[in-house]
Coordinates of C-alpha atoms in Angstrom, one line a residue:
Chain C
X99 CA 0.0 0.0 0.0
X100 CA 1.1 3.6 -0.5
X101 CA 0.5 6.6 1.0
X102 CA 1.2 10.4 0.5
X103 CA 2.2 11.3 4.5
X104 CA 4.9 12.9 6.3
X105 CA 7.9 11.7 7.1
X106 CA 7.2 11.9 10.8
X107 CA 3.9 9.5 10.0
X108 CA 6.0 7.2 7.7
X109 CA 8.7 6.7 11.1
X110 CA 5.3 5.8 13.4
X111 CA 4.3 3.6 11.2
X112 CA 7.3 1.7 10.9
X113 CA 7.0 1.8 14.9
X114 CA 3.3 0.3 14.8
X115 CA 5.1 -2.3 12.2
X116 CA 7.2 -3.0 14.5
X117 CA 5.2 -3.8 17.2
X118 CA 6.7 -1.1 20.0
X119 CA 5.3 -2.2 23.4
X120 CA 6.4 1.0 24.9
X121 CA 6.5 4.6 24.0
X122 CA 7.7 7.4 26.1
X123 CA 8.3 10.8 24.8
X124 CA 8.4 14.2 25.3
X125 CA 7.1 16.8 22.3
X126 CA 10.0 18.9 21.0
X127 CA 9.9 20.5 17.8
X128 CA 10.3 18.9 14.8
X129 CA 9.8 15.3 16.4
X130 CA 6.3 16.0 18.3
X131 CA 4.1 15.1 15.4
X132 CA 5.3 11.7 15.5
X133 CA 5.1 10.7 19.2
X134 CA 1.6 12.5 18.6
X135 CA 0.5 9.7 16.3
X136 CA 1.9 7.1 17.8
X137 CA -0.2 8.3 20.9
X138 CA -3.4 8.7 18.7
X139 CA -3.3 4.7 17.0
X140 CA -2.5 3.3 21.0
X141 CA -5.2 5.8 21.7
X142 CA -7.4 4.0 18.8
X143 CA -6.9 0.7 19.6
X144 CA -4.4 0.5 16.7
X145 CA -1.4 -0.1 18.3
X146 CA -1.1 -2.5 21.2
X147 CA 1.4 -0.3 23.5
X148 CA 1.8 1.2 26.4
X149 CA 2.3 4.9 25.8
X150 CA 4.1 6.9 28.8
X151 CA 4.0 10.3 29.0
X152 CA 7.0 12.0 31.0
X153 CA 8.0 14.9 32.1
X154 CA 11.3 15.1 29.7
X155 CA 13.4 13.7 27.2
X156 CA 15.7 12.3 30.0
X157 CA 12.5 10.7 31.7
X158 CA 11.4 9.6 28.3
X159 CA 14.8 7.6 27.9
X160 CA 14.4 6.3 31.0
X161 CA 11.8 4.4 30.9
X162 CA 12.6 3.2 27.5
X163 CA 15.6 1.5 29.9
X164 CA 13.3 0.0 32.0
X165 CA 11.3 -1.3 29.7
X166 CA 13.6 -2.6 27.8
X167 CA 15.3 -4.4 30.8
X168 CA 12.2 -6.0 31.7
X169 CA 11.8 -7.3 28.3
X170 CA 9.5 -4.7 26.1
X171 CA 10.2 -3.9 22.6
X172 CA 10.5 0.0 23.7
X173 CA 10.9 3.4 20.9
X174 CA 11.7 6.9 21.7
X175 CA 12.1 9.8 19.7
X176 CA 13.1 13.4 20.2
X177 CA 15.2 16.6 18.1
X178 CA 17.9 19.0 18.9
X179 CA 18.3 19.5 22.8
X180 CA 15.8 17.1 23.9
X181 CA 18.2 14.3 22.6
X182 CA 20.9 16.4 24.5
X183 CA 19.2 16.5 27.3
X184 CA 18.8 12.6 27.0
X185 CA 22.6 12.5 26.7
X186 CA 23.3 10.9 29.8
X187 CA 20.7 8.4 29.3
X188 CA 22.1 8.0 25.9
X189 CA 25.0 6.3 27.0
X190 CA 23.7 4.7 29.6
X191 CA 21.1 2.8 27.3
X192 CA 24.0 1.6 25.0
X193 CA 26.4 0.3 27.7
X194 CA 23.4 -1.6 29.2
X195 CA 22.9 -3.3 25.6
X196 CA 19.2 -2.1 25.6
X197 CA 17.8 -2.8 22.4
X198 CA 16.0 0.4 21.9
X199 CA 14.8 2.1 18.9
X200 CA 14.9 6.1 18.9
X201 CA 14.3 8.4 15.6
X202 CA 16.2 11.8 16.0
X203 CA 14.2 14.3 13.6
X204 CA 17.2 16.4 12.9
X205 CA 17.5 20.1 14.6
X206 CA 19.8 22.8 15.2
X207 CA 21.1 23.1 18.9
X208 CA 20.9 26.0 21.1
X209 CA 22.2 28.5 22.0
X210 CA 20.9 30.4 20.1
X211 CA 17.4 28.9 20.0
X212 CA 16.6 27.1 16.8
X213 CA 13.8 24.8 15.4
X214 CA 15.3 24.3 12.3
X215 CA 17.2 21.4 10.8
X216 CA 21.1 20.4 10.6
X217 CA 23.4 17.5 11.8
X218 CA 24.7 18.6 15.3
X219 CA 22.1 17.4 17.3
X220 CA 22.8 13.4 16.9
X221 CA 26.1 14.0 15.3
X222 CA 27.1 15.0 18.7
X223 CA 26.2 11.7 20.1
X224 CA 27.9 10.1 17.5
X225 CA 30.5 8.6 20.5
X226 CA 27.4 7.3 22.6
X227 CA 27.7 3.6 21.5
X228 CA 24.3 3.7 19.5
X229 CA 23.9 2.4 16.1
X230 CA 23.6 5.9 13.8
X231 CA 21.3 5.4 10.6
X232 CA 20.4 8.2 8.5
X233 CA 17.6 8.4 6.2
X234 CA 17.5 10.5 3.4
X235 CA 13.8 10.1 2.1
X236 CA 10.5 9.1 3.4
X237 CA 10.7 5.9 2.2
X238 CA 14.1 5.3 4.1
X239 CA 12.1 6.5 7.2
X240 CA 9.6 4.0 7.5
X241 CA 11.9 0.9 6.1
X242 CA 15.1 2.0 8.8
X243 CA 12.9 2.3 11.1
X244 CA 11.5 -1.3 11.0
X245 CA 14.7 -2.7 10.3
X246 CA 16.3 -0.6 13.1
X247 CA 14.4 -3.0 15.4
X248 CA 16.0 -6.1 14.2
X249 CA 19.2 -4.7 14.0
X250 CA 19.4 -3.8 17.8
X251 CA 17.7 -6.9 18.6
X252 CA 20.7 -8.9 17.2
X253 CA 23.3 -6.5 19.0
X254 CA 21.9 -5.6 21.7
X255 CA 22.7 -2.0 20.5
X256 CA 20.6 0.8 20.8
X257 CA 19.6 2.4 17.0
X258 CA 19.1 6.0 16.1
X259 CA 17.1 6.6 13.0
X260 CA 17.8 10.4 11.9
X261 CA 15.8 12.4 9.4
X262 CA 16.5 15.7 8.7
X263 CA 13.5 18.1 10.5
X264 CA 11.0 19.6 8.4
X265 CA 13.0 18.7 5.1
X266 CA 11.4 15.2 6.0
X267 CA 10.0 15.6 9.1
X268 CA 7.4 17.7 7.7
X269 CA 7.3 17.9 4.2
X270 CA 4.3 15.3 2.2
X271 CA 6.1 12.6 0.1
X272 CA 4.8 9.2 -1.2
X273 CA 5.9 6.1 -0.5
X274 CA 5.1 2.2 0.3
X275 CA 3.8 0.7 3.6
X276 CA 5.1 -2.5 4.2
X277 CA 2.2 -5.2 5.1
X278 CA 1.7 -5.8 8.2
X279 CA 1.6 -10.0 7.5
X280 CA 5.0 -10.0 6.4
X281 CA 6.5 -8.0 9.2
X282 CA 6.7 -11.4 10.8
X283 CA 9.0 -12.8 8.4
X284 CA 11.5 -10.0 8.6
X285 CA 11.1 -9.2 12.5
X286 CA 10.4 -12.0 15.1
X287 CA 8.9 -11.2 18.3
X288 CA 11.0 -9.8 20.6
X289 CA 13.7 -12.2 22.6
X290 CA 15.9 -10.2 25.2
X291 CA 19.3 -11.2 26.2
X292 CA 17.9 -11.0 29.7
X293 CA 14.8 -9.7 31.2
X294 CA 14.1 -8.3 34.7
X295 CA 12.1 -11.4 36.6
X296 CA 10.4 -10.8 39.9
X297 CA 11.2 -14.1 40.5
X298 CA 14.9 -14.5 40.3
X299 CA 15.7 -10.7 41.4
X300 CA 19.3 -9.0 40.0
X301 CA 21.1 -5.6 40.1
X302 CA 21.7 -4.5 37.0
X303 CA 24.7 -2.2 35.8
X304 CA 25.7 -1.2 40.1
X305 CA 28.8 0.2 40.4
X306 CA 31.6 -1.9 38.3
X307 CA 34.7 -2.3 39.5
X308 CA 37.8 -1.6 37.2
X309 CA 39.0 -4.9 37.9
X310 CA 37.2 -8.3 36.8
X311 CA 36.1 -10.2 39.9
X312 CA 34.1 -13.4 40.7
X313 CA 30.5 -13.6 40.8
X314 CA 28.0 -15.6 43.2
X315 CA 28.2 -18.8 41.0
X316 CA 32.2 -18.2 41.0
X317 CA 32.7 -17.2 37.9
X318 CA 35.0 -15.0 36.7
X319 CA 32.6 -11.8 35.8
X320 CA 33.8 -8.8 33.6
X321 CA 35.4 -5.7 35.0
X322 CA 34.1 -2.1 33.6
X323 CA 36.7 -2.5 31.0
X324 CA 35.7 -5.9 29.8
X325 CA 32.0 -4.6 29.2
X326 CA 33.1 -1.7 27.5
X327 CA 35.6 -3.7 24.8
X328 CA 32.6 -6.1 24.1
X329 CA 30.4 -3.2 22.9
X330 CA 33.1 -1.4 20.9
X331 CA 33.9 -5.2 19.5
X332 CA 29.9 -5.6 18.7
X333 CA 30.1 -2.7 17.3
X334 CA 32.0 -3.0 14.8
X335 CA 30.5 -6.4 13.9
X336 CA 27.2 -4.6 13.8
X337 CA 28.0 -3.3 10.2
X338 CA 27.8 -6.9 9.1
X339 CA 24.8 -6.8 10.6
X340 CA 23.6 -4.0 9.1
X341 CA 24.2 -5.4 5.6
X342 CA 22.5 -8.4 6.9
X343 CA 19.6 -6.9 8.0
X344 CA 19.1 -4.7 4.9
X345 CA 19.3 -8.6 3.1
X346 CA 16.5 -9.7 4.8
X347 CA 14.3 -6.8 3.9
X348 CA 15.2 -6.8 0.8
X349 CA 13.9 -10.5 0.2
X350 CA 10.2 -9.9 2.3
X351 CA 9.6 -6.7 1.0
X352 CA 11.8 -5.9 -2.1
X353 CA 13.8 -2.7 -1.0
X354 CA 16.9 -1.5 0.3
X355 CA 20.7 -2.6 -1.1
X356 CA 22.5 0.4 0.4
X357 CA 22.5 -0.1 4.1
X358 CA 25.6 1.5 4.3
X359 CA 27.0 4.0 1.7
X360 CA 24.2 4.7 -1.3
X361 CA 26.2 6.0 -4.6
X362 CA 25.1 7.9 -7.3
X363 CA 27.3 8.2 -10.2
X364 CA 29.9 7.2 -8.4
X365 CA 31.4 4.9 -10.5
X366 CA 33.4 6.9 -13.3
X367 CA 33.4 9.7 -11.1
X368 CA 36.5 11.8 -11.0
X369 CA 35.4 13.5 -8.0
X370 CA 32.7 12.5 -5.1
X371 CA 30.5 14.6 -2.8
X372 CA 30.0 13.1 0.2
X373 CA 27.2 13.8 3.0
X374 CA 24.2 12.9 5.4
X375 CA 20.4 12.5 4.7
X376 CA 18.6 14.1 2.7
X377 CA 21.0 17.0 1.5
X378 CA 23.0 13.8 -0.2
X379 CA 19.8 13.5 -2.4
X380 CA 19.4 17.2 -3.4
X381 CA 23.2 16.9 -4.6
X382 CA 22.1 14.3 -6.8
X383 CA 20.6 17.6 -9.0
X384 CA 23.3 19.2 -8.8
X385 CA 25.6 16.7 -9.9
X386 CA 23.5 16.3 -12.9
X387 CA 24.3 20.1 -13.2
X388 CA 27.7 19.6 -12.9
X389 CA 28.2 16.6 -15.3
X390 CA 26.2 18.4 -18.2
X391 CA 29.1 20.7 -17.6
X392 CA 31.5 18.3 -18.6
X393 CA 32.5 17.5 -14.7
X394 CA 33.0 13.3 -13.9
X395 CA 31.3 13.8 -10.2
X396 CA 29.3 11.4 -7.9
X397 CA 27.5 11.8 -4.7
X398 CA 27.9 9.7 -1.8
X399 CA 25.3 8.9 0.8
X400 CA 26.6 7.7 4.2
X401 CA 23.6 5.4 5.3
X402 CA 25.3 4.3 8.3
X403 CA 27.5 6.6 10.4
X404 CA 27.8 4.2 13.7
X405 CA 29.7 1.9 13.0
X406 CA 31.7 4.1 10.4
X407 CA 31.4 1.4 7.6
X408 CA 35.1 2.6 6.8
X409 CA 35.5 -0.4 4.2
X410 CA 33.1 0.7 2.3
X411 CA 33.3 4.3 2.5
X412 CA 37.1 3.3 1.0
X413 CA 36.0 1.4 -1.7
X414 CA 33.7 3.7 -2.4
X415 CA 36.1 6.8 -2.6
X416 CA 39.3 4.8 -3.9
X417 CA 40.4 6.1 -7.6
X418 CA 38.7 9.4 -7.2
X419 CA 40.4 12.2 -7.6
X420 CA 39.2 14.4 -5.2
X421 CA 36.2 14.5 -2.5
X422 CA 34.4 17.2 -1.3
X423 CA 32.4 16.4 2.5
X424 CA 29.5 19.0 2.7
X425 CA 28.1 18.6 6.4
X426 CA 25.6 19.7 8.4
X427 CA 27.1 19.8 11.8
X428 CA 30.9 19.9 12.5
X429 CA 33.3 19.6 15.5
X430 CA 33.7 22.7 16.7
X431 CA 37.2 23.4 17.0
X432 CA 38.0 21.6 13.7
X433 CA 36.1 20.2 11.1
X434 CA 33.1 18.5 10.2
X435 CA 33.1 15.0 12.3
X436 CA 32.3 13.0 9.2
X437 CA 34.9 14.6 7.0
X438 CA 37.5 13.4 9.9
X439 CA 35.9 9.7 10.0
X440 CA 36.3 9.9 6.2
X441 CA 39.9 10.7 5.5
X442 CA 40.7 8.4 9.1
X443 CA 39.0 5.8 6.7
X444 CA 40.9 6.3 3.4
X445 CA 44.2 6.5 5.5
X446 CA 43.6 3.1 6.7
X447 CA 42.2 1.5 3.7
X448 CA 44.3 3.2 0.9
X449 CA 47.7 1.1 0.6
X450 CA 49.0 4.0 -1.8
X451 CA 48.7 7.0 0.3
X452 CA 50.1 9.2 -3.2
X453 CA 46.9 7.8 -4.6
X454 CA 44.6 8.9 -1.8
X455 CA 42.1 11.4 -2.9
X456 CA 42.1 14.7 -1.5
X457 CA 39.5 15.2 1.2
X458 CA 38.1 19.3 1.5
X459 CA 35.3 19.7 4.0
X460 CA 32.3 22.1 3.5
X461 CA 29.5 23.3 5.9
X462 CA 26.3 24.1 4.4
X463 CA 22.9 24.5 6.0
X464 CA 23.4 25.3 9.8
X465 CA 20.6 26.0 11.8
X466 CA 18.7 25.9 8.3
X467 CA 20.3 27.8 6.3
X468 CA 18.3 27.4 3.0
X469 CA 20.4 25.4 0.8
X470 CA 20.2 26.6 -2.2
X471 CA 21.3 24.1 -5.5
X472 CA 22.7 27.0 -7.4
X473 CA 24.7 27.6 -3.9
X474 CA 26.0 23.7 -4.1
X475 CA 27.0 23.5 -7.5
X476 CA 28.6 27.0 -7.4
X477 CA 31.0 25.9 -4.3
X478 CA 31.4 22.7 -6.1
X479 CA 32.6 24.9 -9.4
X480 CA 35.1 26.3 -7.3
X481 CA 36.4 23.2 -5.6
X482 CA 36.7 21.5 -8.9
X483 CA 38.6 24.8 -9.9
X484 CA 41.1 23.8 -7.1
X485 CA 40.2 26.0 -4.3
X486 CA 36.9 25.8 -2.2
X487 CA 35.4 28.6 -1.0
X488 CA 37.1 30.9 1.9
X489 CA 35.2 30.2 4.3
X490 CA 33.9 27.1 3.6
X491 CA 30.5 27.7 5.2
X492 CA 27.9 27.6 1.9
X493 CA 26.1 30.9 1.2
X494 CA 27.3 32.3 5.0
X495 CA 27.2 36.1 4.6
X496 CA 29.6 37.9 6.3
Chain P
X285 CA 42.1 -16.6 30.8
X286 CA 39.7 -13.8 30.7
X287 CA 35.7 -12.7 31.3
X288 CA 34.5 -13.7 27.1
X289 CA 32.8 -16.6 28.0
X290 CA 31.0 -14.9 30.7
X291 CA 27.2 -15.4 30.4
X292 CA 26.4 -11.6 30.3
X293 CA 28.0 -8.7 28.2
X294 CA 26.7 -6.2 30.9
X295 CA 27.1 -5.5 34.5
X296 CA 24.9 -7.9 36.5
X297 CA 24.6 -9.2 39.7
X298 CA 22.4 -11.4 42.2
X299 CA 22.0 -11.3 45.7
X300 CA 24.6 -12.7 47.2
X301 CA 28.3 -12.3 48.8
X302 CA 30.9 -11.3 46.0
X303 CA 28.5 -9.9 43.9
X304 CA 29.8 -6.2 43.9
X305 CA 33.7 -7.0 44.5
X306 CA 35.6 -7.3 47.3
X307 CA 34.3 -4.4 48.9
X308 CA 35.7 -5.1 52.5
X309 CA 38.9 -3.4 50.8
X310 CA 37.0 0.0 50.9
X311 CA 36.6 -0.1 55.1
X312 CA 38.3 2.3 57.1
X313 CA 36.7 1.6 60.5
X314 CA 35.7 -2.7 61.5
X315 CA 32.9 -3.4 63.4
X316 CA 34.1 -5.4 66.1
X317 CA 31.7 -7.1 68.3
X318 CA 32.3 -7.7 72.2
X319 CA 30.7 -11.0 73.1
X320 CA 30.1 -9.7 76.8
X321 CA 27.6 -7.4 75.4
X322 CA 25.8 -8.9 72.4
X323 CA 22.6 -10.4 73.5
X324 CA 22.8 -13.8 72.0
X325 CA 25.8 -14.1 72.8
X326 CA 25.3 -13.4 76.5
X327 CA 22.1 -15.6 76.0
X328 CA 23.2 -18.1 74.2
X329 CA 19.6 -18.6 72.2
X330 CA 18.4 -16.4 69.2
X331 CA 17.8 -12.9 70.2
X332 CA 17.7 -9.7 69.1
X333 CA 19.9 -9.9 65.6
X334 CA 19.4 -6.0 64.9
X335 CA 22.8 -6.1 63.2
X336 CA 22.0 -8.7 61.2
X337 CA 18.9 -7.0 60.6
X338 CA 20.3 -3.8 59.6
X339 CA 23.2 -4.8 57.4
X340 CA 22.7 -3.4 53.7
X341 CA 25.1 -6.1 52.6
X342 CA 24.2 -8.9 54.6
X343 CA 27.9 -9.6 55.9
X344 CA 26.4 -10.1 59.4
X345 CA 25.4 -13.6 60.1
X346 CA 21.8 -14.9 62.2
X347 CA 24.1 -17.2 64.5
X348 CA 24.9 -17.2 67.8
X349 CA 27.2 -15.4 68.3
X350 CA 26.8 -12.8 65.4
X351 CA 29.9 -13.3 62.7
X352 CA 30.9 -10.3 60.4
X353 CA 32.2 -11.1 57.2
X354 CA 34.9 -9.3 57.3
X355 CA 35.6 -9.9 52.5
X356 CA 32.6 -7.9 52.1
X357 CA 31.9 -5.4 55.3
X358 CA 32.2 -1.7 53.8
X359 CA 32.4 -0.4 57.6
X360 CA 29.6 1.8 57.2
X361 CA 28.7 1.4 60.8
X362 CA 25.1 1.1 60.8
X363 CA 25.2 -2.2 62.8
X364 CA 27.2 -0.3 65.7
X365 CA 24.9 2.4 65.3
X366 CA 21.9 0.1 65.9
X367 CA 22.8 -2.2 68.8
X368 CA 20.9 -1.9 71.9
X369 CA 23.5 -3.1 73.7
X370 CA 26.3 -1.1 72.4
X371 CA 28.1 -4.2 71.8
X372 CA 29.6 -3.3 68.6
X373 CA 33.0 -0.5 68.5
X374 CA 34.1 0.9 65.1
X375 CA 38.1 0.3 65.4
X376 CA 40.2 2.3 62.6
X377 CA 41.7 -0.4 60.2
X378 CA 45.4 0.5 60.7
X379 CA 45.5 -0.8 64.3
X380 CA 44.8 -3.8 62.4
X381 CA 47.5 -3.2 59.1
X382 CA 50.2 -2.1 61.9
X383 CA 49.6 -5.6 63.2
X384 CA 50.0 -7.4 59.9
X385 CA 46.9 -8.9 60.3
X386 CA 44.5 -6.9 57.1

């Protein structure tokens, strides 16, 4: 079936899909209208969940925990500085291995106050442990967000599905709901690790010691540092997992194949613009642009940003001549984060450094900057030219 | 040989001695109980117990006398602080160190 719907409707309805026993969220801007609907179908009868109001985003993420712990298929979702208010939660949920599915709707961080959309919101949790997808159309929504549930479920690792706010969030786009009847095929019912019992009482995640010790049964029982290896080592697996996953859908319900880098024209390209969401697909115009100008250039979608797929982001980028990493969000103090992760990558994969591509980083769109495609393709022009524009924040006027 | 065959990958623990470490290494004062004062020890039959009742980490035993087990006590001094008797002293650990016997 298709609909015509937002993309904040498109990520409920991959959590009804799903089969989310909990909810518990607090409305921020651009994320409200989807915890709003996910409370209107339990509301309806249409969902069989147990929706929790709270009184915050760090609430909200706490009983996600709880749930989870005690065995509930549990979703979250919240923007800007309701996920940063979460933070400590955050972590918490990934070094507890909670299986918990959260969609970020991409937002500008304060100060200064800001409802509008770029990257530094979950890009700043990008060292949190969670699983990072992001989604670059409304279709992506609804599909990561049902296979976000299977992925944590067979890590144990928290998943963040980001959209960008009000570019997706917002905006009316069509696209296919998967049935309901095959969900089953691609997602079994939940089955925790461990779940709280009543019956056989534990403490879970007390105070670790640095050192391994033995337990009750005397068994040799991991120190803080053991627990916190496994999840890096998971992980890192998890991209596997990730391609996996993306597998499986593809054979119920006939989409996906680019779980974790999505090309377009990459393959003669000369040079490759690489990005997050849904700016990747906008560049896909301007590449067109570019190309009827005589320019070999590609765009590059990073699907998955935790793990950094750093294989494939290599393969991707090896025999180009030159990338160009337009972000949405940056670490302040240096660069944008991906453009780092990127040239870590090609430094690690590229046997030939000589024949490593050179990596410039641009900043485009902060706090929603309109992103013009005339703007894109005109910094592009003048990278291809060999010098990107000084700065390198897109149409910044000062 | 390490923790990888361990049947969590988190943090957990059950009731139970051990469970959080040996945390008898974090005690500055020991509660040291005189047996002229405890009540079942005096009595010789169960009585009273109000240090094995008040314990947070169970390291005080329901026998007669009382034993304290000495791996696991913090020293938080709770059990001291509750008996009716005053039968139980807080000592500072290094009168037992200087002795070579901690």
């Amino acid at each position: 079936m298709h609909v015509i719907e937002t993309g904040n409707v498109a990520a409920a309805l991959g959590v009804r899909l799903a089969g989310a026993q909990v909810v518990a969220a607090y409305p921020i801007t651009p994320q409200t209208p989807l915890t709003e609907k996910l409370s209107e179908l339990i509301e309806a009868g249409e969902m069989d969940a147990r929706y929790v109001p709270v009184e915050s985003e760090h609430s909200a993420l706490a009983v996600c925990i709880a749930a989870s712990s005690a065995g509930a298929r549990a979703f979250t979702a919240t923007s800007a500085n309701g996920l940063l208010y979460m933070h400590e939660q955050v972590h918490w949920a990934a070094g507890a291995r909670l299986p918990i599915v959260m969609c970020v709707a991409n937002r500008a961080v304060g100060a200064p106050w800001n409802i509008w959309n770029d990257h530094q919101d979950s890009i700043s949790q990008r060292d949190t442990g969670w699983i990072q997808i992001y989604s670059c159309d409304h279709q992506q929504i609804i599909d990561d967000t049902l296979k976000a549930f299977r992925v944590a479920e067979a890590t144990s690792i928290p998943v963040m599905v980001c959209y960008d706010g009000y570019l997706l969030s917002h905006t009316y786009m069509p696209f296919a709901v998967p049935e309901q009847e095959k969900v089953a095929e691609f997602l079994p019912p939940f089955q925790p690790a461990y779940a709280l019992d009543p019956s056989s009482p534990a403490n879970l995640n007390t105070v670790t010691l640095p050192e391994v010790r033995l337990d009750v049964h005397g068994e040799l029982a991991h120190g803080y540092m053991e627990i916190r290896y496994l999840l890096q080592e998971d992980l890192r697996n998890a991209v596997q997992v990730v391609e996996e996953t993306d597998a499986a859908y593809q054979e119920v319900f006939g989409r996906g194949g680019v779980p974790l880098v999505e090309p377009y024209r990459c393959d003669d390209a000369e040079y490759i613009v690489v990005g997050l969401g849904s700016l990747t697909y906008q560049l896909r115009d301007v590449v067109e642009t570019l190309r009827a100008e005589g320019h070999r250039i590609g765009v590059l979608g990073v699907r998955l940003y935790r793990p950094v797929p750093d294989a494939a982001i290599a393969a991707a980028l090896q025999g180009a001549h030159g990338v160009f990493v337009m972000e949405k969000a940056l670490s302040y103090g240096y660069e944008g984060a991906l453009c780092s992760d990127l040239k870590s990558a090609l430094y690690d994969h590229l046997p030939d450094k000589s024949e490593a591509p050179f990596v410039k980083g641009l900043i485009a769109g902060i706090g929603g900057r309109e992103i013009r495609t005339a703007d894109l393709a005109d910094a592009l022009r003048s990278g291809l030219a060999g010098s990107i524009p000084d700065p390198n924040w897109i149409a910044i006027q000062l | 040989m390490g923790t990888r065959g361990y049947r969590y990958k988190t943090s957990h623990s059950l009731p139970g001695p051990g469970d959080g470490g040996n945390t008898g290494s974090w005690r500055v004062e020991r509660p040291v109980i005189d047996l002229a004062r405890c009540t079942p020890a005096r009595q010789g039959k169960e009585a009273c117990f109000a240090c094995w009742l008040y314990c947070p980490d169970v390291v005080v035993s329901r026998t007669i006398p009382p034993e304290i087990d000495y791996e696991y006590c913090k020293g938080c001094g709770i059990c001291a602080e509750e008996c009716p008797t005053k039968a139980i002293t807080m000592v500072d650990e290094s009168v037992y160190h200087e002795h070579g016997e901690g």
